[in-house]
Coordinates of C-alpha atoms and ligand atoms in Angstrom, one line a residue:
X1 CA -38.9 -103.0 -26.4
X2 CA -39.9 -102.8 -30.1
X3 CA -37.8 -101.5 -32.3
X4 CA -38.7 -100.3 -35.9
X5 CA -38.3 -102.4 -39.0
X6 CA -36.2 -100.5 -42.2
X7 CA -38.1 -99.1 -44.8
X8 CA -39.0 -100.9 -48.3
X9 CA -36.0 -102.2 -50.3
X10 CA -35.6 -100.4 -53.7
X11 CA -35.3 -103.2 -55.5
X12 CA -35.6 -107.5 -55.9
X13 CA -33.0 -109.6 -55.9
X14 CA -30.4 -110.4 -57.1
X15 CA -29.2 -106.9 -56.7
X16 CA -27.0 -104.4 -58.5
X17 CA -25.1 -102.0 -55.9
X18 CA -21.9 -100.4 -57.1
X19 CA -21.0 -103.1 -60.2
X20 CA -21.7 -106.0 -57.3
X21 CA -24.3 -108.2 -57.4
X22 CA -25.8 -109.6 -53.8
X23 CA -27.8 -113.1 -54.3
X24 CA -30.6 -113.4 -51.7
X25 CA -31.3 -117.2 -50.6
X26 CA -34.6 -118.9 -49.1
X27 CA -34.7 -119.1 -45.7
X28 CA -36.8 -121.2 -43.6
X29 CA -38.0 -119.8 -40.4
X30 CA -41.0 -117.6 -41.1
X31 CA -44.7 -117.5 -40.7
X32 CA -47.2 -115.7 -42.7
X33 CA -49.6 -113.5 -40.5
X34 CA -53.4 -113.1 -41.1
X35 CA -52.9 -109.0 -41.4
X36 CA -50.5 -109.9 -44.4
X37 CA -47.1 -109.6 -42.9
X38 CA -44.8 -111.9 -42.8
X39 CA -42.8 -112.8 -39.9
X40 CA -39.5 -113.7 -38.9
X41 CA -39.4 -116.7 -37.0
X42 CA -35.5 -117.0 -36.3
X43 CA -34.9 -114.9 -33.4
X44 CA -37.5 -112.9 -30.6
X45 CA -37.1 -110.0 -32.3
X46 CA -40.2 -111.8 -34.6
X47 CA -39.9 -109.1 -37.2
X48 CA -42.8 -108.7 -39.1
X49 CA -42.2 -107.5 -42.2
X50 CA -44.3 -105.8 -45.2
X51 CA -42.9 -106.8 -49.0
X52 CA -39.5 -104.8 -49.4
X53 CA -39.1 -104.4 -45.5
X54 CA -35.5 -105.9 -43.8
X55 CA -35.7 -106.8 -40.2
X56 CA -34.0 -105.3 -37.5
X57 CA -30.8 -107.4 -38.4
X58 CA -31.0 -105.9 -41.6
X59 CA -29.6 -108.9 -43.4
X60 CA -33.3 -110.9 -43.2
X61 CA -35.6 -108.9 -45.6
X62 CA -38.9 -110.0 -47.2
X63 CA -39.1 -110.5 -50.3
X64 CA -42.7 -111.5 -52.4
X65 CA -44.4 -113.8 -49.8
X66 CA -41.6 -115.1 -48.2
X67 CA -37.8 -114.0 -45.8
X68 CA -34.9 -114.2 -47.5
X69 CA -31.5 -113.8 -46.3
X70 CA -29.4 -111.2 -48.4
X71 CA -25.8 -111.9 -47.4
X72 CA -25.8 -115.4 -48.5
X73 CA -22.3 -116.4 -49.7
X74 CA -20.9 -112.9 -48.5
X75 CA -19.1 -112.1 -45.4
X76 CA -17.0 -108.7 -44.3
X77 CA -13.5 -110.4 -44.5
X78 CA -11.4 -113.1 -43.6
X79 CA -8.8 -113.8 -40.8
X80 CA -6.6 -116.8 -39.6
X81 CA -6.6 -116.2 -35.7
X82 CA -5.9 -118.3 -32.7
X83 CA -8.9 -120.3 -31.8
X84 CA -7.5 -118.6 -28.1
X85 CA -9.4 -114.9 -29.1
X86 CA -12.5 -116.3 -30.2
X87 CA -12.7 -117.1 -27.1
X88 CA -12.1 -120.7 -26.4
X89 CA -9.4 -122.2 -24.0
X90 CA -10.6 -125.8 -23.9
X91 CA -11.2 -126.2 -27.6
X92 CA -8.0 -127.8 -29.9
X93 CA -5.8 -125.1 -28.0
X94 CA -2.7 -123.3 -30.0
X95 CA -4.7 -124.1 -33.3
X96 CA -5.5 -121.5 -36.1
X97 CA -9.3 -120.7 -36.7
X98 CA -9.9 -119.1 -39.9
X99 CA -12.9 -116.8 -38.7
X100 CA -15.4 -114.2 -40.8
X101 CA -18.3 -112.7 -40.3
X102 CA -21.4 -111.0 -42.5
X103 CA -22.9 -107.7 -41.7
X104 CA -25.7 -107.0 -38.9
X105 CA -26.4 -107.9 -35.3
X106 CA -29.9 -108.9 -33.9
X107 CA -29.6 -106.8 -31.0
X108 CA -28.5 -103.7 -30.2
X109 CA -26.1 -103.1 -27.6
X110 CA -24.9 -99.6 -26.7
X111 CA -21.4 -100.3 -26.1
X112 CA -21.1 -103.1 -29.4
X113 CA -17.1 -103.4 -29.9
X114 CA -17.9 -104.8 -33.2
X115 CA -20.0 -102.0 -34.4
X116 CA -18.6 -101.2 -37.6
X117 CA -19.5 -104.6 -39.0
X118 CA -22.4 -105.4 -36.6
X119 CA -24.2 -102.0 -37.1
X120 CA -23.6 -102.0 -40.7
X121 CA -26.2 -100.9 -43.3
X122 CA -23.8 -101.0 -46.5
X123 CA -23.6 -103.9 -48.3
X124 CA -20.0 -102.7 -49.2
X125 CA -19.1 -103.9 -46.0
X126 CA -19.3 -107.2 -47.0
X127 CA -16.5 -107.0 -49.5
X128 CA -15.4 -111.1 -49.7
X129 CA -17.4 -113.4 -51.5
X130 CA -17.2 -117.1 -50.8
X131 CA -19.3 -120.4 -51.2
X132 CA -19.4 -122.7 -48.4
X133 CA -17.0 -125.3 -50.6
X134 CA -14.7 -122.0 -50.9
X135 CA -14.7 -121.0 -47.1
X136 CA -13.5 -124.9 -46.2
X137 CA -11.3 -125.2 -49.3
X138 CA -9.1 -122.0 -47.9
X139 CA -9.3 -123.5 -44.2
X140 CA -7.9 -126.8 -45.5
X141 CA -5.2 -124.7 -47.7
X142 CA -4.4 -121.9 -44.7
X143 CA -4.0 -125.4 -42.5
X144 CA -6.4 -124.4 -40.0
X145 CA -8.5 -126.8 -37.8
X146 CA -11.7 -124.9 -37.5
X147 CA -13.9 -122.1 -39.4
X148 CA -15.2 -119.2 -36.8
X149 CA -18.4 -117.7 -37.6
X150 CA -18.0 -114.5 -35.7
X151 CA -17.4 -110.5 -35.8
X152 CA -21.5 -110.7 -35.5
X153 CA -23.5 -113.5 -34.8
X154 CA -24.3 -116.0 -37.1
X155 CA -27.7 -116.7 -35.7
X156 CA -28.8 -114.1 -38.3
X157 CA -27.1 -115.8 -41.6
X158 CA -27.9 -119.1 -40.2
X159 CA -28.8 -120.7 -43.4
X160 CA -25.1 -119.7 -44.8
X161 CA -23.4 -121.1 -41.4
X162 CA -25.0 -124.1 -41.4
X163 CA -23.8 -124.7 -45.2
X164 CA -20.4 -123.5 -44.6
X165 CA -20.1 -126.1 -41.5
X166 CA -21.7 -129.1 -43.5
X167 CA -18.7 -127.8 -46.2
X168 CA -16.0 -128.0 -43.4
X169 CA -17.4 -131.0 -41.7
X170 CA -17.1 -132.9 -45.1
X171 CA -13.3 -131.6 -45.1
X172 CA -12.4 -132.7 -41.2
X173 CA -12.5 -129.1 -40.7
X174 CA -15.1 -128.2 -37.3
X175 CA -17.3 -125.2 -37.1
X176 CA -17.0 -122.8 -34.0
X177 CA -20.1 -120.0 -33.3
X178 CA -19.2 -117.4 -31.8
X179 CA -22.9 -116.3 -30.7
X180 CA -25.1 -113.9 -28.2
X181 CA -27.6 -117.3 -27.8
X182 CA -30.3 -115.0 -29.0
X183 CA -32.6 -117.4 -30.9
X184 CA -35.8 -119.2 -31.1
X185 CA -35.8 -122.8 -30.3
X186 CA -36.0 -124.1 -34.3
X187 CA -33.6 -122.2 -35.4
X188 CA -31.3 -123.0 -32.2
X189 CA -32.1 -126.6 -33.2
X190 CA -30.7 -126.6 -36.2
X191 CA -27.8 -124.0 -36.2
X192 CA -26.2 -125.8 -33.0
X193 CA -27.1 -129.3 -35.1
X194 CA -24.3 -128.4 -37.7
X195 CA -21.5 -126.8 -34.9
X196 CA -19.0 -128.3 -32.9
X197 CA -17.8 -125.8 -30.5
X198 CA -19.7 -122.5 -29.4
X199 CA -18.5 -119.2 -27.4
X200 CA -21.9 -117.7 -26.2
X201 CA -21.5 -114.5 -25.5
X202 CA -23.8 -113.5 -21.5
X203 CA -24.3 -109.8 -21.7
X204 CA -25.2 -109.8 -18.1
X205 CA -27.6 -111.0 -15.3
X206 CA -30.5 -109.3 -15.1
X207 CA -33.5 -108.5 -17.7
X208 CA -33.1 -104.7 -16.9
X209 CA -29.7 -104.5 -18.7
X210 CA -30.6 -106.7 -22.0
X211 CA -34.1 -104.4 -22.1
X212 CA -32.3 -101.0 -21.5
X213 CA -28.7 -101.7 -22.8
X214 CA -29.3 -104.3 -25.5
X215 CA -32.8 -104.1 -26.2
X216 CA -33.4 -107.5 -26.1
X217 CA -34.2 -110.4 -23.0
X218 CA -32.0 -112.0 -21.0
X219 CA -34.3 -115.2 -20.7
X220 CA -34.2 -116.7 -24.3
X221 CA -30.2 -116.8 -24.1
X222 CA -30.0 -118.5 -20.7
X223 CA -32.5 -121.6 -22.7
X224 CA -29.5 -121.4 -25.6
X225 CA -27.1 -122.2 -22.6
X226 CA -29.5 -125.0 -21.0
X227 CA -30.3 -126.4 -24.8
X228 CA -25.8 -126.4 -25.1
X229 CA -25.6 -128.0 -22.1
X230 CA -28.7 -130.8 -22.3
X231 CA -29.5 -131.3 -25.7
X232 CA -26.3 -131.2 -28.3
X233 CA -22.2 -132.5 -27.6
X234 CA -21.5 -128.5 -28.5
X235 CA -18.5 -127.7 -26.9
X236 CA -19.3 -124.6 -25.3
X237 CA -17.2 -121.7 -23.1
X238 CA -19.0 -118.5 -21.8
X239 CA -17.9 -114.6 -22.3
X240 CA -19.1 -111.8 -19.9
X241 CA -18.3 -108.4 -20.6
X242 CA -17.8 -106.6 -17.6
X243 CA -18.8 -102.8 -18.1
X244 CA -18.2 -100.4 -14.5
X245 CA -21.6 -99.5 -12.8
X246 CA -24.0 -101.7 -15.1
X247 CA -23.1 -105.3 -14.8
X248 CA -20.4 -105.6 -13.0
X249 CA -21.7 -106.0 -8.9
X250 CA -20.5 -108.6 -6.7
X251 CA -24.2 -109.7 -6.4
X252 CA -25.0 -109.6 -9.8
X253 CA -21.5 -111.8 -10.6
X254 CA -22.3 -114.2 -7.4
X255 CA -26.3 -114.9 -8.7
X256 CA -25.2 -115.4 -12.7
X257 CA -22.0 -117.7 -11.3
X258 CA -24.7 -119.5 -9.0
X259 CA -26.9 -120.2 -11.9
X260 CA -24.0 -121.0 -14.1
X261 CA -22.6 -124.0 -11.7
X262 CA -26.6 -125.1 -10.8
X263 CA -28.0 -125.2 -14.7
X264 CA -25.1 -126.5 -16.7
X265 CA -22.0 -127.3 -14.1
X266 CA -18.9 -126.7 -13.2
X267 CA -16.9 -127.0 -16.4
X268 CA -18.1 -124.9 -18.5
X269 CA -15.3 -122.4 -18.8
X270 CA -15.7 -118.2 -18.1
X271 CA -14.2 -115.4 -19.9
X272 CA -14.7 -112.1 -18.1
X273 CA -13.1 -110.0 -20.8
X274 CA -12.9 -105.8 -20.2
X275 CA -14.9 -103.2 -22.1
X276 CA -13.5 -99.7 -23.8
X277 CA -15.3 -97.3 -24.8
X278 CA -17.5 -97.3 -28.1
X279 CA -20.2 -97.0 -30.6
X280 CA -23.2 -95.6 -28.3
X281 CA -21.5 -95.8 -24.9
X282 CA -18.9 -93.7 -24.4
X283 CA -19.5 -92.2 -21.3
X284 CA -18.0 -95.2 -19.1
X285 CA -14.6 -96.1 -18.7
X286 CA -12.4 -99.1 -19.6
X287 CA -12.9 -102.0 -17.4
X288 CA -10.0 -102.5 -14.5
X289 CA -8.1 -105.7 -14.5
X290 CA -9.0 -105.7 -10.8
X291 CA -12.6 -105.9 -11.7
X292 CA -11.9 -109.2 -14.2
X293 CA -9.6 -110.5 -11.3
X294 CA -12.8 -110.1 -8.7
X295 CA -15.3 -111.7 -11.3
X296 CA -12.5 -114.7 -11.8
X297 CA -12.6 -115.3 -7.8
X298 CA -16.3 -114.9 -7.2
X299 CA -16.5 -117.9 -10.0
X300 CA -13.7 -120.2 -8.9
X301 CA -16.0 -119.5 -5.4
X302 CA -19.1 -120.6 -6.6
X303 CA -17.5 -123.8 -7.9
X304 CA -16.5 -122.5 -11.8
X305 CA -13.2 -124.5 -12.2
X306 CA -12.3 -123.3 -15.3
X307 CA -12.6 -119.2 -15.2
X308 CA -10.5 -116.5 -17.2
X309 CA -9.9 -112.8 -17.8
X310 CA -9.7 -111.5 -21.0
X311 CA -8.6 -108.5 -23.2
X312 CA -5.7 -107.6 -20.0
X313 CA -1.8 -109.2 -19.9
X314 CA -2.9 -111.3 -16.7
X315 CA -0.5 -115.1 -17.3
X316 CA -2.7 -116.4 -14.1
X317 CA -5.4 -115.4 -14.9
X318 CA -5.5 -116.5 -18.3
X319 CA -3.6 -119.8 -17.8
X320 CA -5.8 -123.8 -17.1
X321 CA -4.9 -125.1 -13.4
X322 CA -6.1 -128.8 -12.9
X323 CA -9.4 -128.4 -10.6
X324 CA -8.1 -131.4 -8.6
X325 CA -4.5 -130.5 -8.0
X326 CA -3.7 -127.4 -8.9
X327 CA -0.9 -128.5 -11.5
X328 CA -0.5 -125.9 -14.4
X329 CA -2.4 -127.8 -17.5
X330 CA -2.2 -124.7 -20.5
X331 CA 0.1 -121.3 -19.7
X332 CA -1.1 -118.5 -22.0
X333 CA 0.6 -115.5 -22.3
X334 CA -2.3 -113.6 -24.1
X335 CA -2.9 -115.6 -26.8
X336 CA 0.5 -117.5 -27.3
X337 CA 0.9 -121.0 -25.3
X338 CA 3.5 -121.8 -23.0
X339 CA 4.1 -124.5 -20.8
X340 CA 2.0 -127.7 -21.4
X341 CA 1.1 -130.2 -18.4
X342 CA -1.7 -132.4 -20.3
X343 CA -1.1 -135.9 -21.2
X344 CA -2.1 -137.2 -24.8
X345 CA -5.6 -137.8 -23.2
X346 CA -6.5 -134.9 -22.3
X347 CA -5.8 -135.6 -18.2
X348 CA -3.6 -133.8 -15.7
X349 CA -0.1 -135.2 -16.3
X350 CA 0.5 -135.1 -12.5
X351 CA -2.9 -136.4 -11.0
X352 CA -4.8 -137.8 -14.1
X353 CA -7.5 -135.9 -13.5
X354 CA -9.6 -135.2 -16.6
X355 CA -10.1 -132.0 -18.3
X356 CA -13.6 -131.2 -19.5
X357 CA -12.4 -129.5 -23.8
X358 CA -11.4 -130.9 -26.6
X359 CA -7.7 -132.0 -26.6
X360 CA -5.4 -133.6 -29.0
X361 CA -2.2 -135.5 -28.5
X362 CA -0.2 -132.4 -28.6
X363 CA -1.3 -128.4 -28.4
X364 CA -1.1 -126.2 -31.7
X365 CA 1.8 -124.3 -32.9
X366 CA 0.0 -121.4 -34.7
X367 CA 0.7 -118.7 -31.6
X368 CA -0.9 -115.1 -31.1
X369 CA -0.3 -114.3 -34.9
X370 CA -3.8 -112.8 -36.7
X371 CA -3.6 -113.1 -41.1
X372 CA -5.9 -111.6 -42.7
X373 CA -6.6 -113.2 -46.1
X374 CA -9.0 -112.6 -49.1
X375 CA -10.9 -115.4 -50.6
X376 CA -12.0 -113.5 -53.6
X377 CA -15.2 -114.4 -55.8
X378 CA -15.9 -118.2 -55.3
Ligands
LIG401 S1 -33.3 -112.7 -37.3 FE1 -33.4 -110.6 -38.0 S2 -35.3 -110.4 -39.2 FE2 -35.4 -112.3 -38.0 S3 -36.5 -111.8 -36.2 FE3 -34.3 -111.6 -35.7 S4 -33.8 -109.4 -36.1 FE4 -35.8 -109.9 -37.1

């Protein structure tokens, strides 16, 4: 499916809207095309614009002969979370993550839960301004151990991420993308080159649902999980959003779990988080914690050994059992931590056995709390 490109753009940047001005910044990925467009190379959306026209994202737009990004340096707020709801369970657990987003989404799912921010075509949304030295200044100050690139994906402000991260990585601070995989292989290349942990988000199993649902293809995020897996040290967790009646079948949880374990093994943790109802989707209802309980089992079957609901009180469900033994590892109680059965390696306390994250000595102390904070103008 094709979907329309925006209109022209009143104006060049930088731009004047409501006293603010919004700095544009040179991107990279783009071709120019024979018929005089020029096209955006960063996802498979290839946008191909006329001068003045924005992309389906809306935050790519051309601009003269070339595509610029217009959010550079601007993002829709700030938050201090737990790096727990991002989500990652094997990635510096109990630690604070200070996360942001921009505006705009490269696909369009019906049932976004992050539509306000993801479907937005107001620059007021984007009411923070920070530079990349800014964004890792405040992480260092809030004391957090990683910067989240999330609320919508940061595939589509790459060329901001990717400074922010080279910022933080300078600082000790690591870079977390919380991502729907849906990119070209360049742009993949180069975005995952500056990360150290990912959360990618797998809509479902079949090419019907990213067509119809998302309007977008299942097959170029499945190469973002095989490119994780094979060709970077990206820590990497997957989220599944179960939604009754669309994606949600035993065989459709069975074949995406068989792929899972067969393409990129058995450690690479699963979060089958529930859906409500929103934006463009309204006629199905919430997900039952039975349903996120079923997916969790048909994983663990197919050999998944780290697998987890999400967005329901479930302590079980939710908590890190040692694949070998069985010993509790992590206890989560939503997002807070409870009892802890790693040794400073990393290993099962009881039977040595290894767990496959990113572990320190000791677990993080920051708990379930969520602070928003305002960075101001950098
Ligand atoms: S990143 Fe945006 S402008 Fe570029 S191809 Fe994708 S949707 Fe189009």
């Amino acid at each position: 499916m094709s979907l329309p490109c925006s209109p022209p753009l009143p104006g060049r940047s930088p731009r004047a809207h409501d006293g603010v001005v919004h700095e544009t910044h040179p991107t990279t990925f783009w071709s120019a095309l024979p018929d005089g467009r020029v096209r955006c190379d960063v996802c498979p959306r290839a946008c191909s614009l006329h001068e003045g026209q924005r992309g389906l994202c809306f935050v790519r737009a051309r601009e003269g002969d070339e595509i610029v990004l217009t959010t550079y340096g601007r993002s829709s707020g700030f938050c201090v979370d737990p790096i727990e709801k991002k989500p990652l369970a094997h990635f510096l657990p109990g630690t604070s993550v200070l996360s942001f987003g921009t505006a705009g989404c490269n696909l369009a799912c019906r049932f976004c839960q992050n539509w306000d921010i993801s479907k937005s075509r107001e620059t007021d949304t984007l009411a923070d301004a920070a530079s990349p030295r800014a964004v890792a200044d405040a992480a260092v100050r809030l004391g957090c151990r990683s910067v989240a690139f999330t609320y919508n994906d940061p595939v589509i402000f790459l060329e901001y991420a990717v400074d922010v991260a080279d910022a933080c990585r300078e600082r000790g601070i690591r870079s977390v993308a919380v991502t729907a995989g849906y990119v070209n292989a360049e742009p993949r290349r180069d975005l995952f080159a500056h990360m150290d942990a990912a959360n990618v988000d797998l809509k479902a199993f079949n090419e019907d649902f990213y067509r119809r649902v998302c309007a977008g293809r299942l097959a170029p995020v499945l190469e973002t999980l095989e490119f994780l897996k094979h060709g970077t040290d990206v820590w990497f967790e997957i989220t599944n959003l179960l939604i009754p009646g669309l994606n949600d079948s035993d065989a459709e949880l069975d074949a995406m779990m068989r792929w899972v374990v067969d393409r990129l093994g058995p450690d690479v943790p699963m979060h089958f988080t529930a859906f409500h109802p929103d934006w463009k989707m309204l006629d199905r209802p919430p997900t039952p914690a039975s349903t996120l309980s079923r997916a969790r089992r048909i994983a663990m079957e197919n050999g998944v050994r780290y697998a987890y609901t999400g967005n329901v009180r479930d302590v079980d469900g939710q908590s890190t059992r040692c694949h070998a033994c069985g010993q509790l590892l992590v206890e989560r109680d939503g997002y807070a931590l409870g009892a802890w059965g790693l040794d400073p390696s990393g290993r099962c306390a009881r039977c040595a056995e290894p767990c496959a994250g990113v572990f320190e000595e000791r677990p993080g102390r920051w708990g379930a709390r969520r602070l928003p904070v305002r960075l101001g103008a950098a």
